GROMACS .gro file of C-alpha atoms in nm:
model
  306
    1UNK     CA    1  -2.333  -4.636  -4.847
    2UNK     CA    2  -2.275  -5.006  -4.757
    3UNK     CA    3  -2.030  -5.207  -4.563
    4UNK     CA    4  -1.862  -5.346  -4.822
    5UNK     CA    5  -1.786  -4.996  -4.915
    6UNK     CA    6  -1.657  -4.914  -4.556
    7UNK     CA    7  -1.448  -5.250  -4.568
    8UNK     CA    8  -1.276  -5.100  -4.862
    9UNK     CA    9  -1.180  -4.768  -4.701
   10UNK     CA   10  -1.095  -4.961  -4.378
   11UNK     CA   11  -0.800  -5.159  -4.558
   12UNK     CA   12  -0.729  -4.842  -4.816
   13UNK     CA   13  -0.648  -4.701  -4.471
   14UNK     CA   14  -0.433  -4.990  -4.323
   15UNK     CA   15  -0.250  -5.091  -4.632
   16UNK     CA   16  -0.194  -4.702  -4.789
   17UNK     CA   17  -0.256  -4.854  -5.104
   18UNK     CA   18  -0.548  -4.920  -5.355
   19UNK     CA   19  -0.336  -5.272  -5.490
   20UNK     CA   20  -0.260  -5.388  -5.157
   21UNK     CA   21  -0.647  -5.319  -5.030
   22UNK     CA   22  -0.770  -5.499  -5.329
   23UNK     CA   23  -0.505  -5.815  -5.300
   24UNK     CA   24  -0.598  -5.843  -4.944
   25UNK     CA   25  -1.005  -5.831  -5.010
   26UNK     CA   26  -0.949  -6.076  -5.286
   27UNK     CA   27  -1.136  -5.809  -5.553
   28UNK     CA   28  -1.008  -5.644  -5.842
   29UNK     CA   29  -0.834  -5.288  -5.840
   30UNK     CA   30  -1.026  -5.146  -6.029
   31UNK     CA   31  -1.367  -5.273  -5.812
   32UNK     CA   32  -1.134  -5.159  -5.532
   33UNK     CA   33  -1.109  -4.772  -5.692
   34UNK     CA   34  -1.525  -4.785  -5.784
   35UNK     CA   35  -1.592  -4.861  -5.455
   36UNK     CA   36  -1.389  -4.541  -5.337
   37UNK     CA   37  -1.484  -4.329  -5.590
   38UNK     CA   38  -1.861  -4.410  -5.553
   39UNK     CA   39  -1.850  -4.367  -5.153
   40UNK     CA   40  -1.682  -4.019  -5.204
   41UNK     CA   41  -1.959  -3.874  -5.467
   42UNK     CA   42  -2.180  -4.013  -5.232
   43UNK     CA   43  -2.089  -3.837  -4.940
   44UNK     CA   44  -1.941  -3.557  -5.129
   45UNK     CA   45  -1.603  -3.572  -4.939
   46UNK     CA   46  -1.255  -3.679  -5.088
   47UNK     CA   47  -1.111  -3.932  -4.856
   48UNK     CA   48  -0.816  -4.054  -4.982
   49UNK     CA   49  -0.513  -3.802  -5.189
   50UNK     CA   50  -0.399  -4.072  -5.444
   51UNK     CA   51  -0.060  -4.068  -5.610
   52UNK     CA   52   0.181  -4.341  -5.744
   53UNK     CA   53   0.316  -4.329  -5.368
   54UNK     CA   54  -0.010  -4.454  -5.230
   55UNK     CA   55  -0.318  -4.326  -5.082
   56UNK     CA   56  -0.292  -4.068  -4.832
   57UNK     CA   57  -0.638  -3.959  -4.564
   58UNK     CA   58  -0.745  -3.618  -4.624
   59UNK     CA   59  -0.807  -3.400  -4.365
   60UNK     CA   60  -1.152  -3.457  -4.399
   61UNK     CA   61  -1.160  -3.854  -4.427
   62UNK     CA   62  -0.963  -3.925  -4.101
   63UNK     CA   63  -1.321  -3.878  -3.906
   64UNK     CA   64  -1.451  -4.072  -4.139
   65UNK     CA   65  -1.226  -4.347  -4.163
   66UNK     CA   66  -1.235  -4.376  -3.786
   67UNK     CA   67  -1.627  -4.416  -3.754
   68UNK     CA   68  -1.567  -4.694  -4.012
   69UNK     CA   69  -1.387  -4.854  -3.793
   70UNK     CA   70  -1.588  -4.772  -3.496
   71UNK     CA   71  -1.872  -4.951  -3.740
   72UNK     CA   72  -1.669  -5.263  -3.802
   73UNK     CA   73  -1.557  -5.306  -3.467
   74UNK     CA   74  -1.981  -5.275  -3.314
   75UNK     CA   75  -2.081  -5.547  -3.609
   76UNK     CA   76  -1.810  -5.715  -3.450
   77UNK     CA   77  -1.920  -5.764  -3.095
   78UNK     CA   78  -2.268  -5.770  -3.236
   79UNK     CA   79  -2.151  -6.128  -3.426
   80UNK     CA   80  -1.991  -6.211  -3.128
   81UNK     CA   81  -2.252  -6.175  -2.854
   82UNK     CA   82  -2.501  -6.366  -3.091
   83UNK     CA   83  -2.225  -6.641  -3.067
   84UNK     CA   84  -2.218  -6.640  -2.704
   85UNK     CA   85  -2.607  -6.747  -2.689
   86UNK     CA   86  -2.461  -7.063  -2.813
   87UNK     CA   87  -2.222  -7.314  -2.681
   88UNK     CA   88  -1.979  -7.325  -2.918
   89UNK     CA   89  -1.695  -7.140  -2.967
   90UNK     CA   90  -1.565  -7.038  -3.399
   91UNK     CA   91  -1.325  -6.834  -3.542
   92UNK     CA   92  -0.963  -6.768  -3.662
   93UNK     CA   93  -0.671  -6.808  -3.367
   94UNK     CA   94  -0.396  -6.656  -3.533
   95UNK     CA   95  -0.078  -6.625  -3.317
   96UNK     CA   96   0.276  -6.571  -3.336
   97UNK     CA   97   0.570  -6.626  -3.037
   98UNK     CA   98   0.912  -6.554  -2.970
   99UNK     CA   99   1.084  -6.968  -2.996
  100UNK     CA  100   1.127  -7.000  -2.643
  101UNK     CA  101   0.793  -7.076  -2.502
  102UNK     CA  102   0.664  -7.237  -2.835
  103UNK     CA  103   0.614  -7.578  -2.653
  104UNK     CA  104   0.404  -7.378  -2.349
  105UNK     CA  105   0.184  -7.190  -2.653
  106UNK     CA  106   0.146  -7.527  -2.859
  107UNK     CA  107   0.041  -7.691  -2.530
  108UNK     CA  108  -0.213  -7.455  -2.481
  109UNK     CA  109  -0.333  -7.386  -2.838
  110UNK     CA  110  -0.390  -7.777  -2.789
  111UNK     CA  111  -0.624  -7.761  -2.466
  112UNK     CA  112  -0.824  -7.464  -2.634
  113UNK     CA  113  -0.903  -7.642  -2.954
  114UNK     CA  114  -0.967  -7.968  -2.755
  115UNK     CA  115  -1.274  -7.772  -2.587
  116UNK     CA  116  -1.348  -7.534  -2.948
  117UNK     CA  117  -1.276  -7.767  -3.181
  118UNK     CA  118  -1.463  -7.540  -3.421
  119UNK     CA  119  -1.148  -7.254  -3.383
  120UNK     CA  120  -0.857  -7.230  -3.641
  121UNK     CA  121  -0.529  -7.170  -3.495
  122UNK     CA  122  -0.201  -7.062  -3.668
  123UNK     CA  123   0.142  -7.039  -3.482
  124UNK     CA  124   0.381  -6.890  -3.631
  125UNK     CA  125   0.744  -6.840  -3.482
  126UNK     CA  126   0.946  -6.508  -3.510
  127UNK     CA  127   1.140  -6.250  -3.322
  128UNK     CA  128   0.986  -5.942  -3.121
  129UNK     CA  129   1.027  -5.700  -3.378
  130UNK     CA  130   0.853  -5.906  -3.653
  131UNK     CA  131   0.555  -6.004  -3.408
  132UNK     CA  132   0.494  -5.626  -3.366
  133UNK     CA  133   0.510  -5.504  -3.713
  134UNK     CA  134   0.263  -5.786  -3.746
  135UNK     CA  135   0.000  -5.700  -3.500
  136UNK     CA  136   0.021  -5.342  -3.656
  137UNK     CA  137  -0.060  -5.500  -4.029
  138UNK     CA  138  -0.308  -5.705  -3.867
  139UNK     CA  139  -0.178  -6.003  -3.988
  140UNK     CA  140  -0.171  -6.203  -3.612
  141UNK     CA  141  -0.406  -6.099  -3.348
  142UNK     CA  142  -0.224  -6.201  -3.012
  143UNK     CA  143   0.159  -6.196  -2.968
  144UNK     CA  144   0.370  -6.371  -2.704
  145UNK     CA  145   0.703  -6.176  -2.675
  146UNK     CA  146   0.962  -5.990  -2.429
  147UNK     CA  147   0.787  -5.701  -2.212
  148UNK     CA  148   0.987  -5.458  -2.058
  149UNK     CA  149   0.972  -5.045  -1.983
  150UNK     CA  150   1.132  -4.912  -2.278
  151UNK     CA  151   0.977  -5.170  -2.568
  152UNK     CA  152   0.593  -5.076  -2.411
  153UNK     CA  153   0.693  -4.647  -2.461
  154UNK     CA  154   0.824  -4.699  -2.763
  155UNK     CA  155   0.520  -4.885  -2.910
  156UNK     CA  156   0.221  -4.662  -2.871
  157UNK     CA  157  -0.175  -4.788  -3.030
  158UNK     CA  158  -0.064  -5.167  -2.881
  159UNK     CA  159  -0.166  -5.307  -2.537
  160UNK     CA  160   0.088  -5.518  -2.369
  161UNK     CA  161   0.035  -5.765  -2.036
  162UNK     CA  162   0.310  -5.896  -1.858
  163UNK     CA  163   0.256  -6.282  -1.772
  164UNK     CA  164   0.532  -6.379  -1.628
  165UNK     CA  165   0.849  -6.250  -1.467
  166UNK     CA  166   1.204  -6.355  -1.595
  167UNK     CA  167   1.560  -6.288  -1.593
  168UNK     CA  168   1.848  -6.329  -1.818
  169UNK     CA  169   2.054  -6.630  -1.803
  170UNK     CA  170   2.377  -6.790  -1.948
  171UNK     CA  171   2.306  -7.118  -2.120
  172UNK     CA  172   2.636  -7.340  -2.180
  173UNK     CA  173   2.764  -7.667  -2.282
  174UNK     CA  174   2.711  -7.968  -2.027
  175UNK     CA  175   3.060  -8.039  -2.083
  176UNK     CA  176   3.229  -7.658  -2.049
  177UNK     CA  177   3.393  -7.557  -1.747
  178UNK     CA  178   3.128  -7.330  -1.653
  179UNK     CA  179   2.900  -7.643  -1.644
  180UNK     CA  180   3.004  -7.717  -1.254
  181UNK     CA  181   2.891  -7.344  -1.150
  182UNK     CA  182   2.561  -7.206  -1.049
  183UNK     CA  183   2.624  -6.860  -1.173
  184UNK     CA  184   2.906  -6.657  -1.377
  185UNK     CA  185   3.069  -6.301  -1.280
  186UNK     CA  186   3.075  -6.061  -1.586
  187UNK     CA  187   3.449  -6.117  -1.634
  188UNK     CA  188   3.382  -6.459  -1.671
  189UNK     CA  189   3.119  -6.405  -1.923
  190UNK     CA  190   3.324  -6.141  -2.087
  191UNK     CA  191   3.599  -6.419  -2.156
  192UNK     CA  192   3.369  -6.638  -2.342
  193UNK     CA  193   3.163  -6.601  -2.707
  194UNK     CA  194   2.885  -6.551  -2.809
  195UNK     CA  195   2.567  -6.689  -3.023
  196UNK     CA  196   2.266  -6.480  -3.009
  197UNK     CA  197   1.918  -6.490  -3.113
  198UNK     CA  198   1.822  -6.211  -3.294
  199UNK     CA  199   1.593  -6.021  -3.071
  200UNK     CA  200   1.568  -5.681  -2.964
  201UNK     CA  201   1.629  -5.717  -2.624
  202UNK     CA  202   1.856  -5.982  -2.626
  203UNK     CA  203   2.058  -5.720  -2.870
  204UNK     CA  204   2.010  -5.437  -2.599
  205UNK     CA  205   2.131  -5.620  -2.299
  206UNK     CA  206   2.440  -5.753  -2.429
  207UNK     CA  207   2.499  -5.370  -2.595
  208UNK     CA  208   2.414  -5.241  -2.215
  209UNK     CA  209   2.642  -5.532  -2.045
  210UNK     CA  210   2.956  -5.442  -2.304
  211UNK     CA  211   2.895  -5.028  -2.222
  212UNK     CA  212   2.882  -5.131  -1.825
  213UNK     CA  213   3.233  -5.413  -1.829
  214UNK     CA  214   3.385  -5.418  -2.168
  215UNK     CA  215   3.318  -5.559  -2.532
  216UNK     CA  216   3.238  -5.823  -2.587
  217UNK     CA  217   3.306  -6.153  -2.874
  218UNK     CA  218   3.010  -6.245  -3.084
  219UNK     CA  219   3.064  -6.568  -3.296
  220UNK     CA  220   2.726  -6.442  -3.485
  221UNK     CA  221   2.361  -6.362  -3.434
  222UNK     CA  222   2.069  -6.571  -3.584
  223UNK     CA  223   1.721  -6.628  -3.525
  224UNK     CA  224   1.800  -6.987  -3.632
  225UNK     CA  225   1.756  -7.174  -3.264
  226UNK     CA  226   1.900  -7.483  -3.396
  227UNK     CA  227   2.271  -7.320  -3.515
  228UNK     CA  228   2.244  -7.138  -3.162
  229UNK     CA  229   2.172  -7.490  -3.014
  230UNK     CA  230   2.439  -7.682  -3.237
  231UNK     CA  231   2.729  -7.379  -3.156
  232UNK     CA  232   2.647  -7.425  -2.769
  233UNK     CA  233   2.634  -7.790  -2.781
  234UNK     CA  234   2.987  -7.840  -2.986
  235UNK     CA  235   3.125  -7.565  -2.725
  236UNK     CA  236   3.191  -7.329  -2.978
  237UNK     CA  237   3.003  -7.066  -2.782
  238UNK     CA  238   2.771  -7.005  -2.544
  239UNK     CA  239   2.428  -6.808  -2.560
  240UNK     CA  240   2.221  -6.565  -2.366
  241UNK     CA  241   1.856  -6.538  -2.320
  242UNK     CA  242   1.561  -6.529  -2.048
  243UNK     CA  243   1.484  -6.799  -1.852
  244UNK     CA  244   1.182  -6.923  -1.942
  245UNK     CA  245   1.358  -6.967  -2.280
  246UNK     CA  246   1.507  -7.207  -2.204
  247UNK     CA  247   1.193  -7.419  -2.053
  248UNK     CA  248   1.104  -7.766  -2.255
  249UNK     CA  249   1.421  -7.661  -2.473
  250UNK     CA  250   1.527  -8.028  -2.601
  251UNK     CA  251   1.874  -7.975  -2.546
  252UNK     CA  252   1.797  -7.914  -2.168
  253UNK     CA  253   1.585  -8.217  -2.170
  254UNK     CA  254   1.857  -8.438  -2.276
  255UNK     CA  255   2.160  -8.261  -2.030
  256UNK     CA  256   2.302  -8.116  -2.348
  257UNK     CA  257   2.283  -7.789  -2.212
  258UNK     CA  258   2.279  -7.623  -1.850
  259UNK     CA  259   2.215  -7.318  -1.744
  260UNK     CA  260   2.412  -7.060  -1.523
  261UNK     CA  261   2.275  -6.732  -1.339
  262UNK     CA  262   2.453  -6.395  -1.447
  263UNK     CA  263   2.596  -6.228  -1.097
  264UNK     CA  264   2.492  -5.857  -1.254
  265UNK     CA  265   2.282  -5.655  -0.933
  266UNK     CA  266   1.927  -5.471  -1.034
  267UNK     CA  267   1.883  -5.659  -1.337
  268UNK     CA  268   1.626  -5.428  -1.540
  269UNK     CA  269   1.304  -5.602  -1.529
  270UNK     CA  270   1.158  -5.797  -1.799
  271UNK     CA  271   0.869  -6.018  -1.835
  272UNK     CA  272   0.675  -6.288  -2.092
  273UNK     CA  273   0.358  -6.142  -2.235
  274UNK     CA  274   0.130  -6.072  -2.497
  275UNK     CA  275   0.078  -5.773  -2.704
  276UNK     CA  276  -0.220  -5.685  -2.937
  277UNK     CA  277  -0.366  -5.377  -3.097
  278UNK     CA  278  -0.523  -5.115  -2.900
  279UNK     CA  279  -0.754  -4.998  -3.185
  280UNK     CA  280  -0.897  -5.367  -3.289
  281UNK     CA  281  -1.182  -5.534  -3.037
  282UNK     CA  282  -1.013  -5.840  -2.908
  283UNK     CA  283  -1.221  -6.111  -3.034
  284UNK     CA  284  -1.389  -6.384  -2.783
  285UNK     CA  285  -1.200  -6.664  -2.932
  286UNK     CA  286  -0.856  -6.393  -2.867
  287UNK     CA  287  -1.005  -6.337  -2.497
  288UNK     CA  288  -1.094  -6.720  -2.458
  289UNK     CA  289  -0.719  -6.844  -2.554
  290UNK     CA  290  -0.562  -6.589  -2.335
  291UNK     CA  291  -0.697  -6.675  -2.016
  292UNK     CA  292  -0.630  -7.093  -2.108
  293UNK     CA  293  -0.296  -6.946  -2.192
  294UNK     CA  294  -0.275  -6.744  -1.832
  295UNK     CA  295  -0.442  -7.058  -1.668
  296UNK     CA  296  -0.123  -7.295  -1.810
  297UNK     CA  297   0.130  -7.038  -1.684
  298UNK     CA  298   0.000  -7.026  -1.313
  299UNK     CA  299   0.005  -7.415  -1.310
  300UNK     CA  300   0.364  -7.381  -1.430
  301UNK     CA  301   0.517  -7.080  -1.283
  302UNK     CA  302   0.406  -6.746  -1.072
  303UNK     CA  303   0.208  -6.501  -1.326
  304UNK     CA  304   0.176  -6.175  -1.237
  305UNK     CA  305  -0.167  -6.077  -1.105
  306UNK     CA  306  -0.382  -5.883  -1.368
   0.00000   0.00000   0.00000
């Protein structure tokens, strides 16, 4: 038995397939399958039922699996704690937000590297949904997305802090109507359409706000920010979203776009945060960015205390 024989079994197990284990090790199926095949005669257990749908645990080669694992996560902090003897800081930074606070996370990705120049970030932009499924696949490692009650049930085996308290907003043209108010009653809101970014709970509270005073017009949906921008801007519609969306967004910077509160009582709480898996350590590097990201927050708005 040898680790790269455990790597194999570890990304048999995430992938459910032999191809996809191999493609993502950068090795050959068939080196892929010999690895298997010799780690099972040599511990004289079948771990994996193999058909053209994939590769299934046995019974038998879930324990097994899950000290392999176990392993990969101790050589893990092992690395890591020999790293910490040092003064500097390496590794992969690889992160993925909702658009809204891309500026903040850029800002801070910025700072970080400025003191670790040795880390490699990646930023990717996508909606909730997407950011999820990716933490699960193991293809991002931190998350910034919408937190609230019925997202963090739903999602078991991920860990979610709450950063940052919001609420959901009305953003409208400079030049509408709506412009001169502070806030807008539902029937005013009802009158108007909609563009919408395509998020989950974006999705849910407009479904929730149509059940509670009436359907509503929707001119699309899009998780193209610069359509929802252009429809807003031209008055063609007007867009919903949380808050701190709508912080550093250029069109705000340049009076293109205001904001107006939504007169709704007991809005449902909802937050900015990060999400990661529950089974994978979180790296130093992971742990390092997240309290530079936590520290730019506090200097910006009131974080939650954690």
């Amino acid at each position: 038995m040898n680790l790269e024989q455990l790597e194999s079994i570890i990304e048999i197990a995430k992938t459910g397939s032999l191809t996809k284990a191999s493609q993502n090790r950068h090795v050959t199926l068939s080196a892929i399958s010999q690895s298997l095949s010799t780690l099972e005669s040599e511990l004289g257990v079948t771990l994996f039922t193999r058909s053209r749908m994939g590769a299934v645990p046995t019974a038998e080669g879930l324990g097994i699996i899950q000290k392999a694992f176990e392993i990969q996560r101790k050589l893990q902090e092992i690395q890591e704690e020999a790293q910490s003897y040092t003064n500097t800081m390496t590794g992969d930074l690889r992160l993925a937000t909702i658009p809204g606070p891309m500026n903040l996370l850029v800002n801070a990705v910025a700072r970080f590297k400025k003191d670790y120049p040795q880390i490699r970030p990646e930023i990717a932009e996508k909606g909730s949904q997407e950011i999820l499924e990716d933490i699960r696949q193991n293809k991002i490692d931190i998350g910034l997305i919408i937190v609230y009650e019925n997202l963090v049930k739903k999602n078991t085996g991920l860990v979610f802090e709450r950063l940052l308290e919001g609420k959901m907003v009305v953003g409208v043209s400079r030049n509408s109507p709506l412009a001169l108010q502070k806030s807008v009653t539902p029937e005013e809101l009802r009158q108007q359409t909609f563009v919408l970014y395509n998020d989950e709970y974006v999705k849910w509270f407009v479904n929730d706000f149509a059940a509670s005073y009436g359907p509503v017009d929707i001119l699309f949906t899009t998780n193209n920010t610069d359509a929802i921008r252009s429809a807003v801007r031209e008055e063609m519609a007007v867009t919903i979203g949380l808050d701190y969306s709508f912080i550093n967004e250029p069109n705000m910077l340049y009076k293109d776009m205001v904001t107006l509160e939504i007169d709704i009582p007991k809005q449902q709480p909802v937050h900015l945060g990060w999400v990661q898996s529950e089974e994978r350590h979180f790296s130093r590097v992971s742990s390092g960015f997240t309290k530079r990201l936590k520290y730019d927050l506090r200097n910006q708005h009131e974080v939650l205390p954690t």
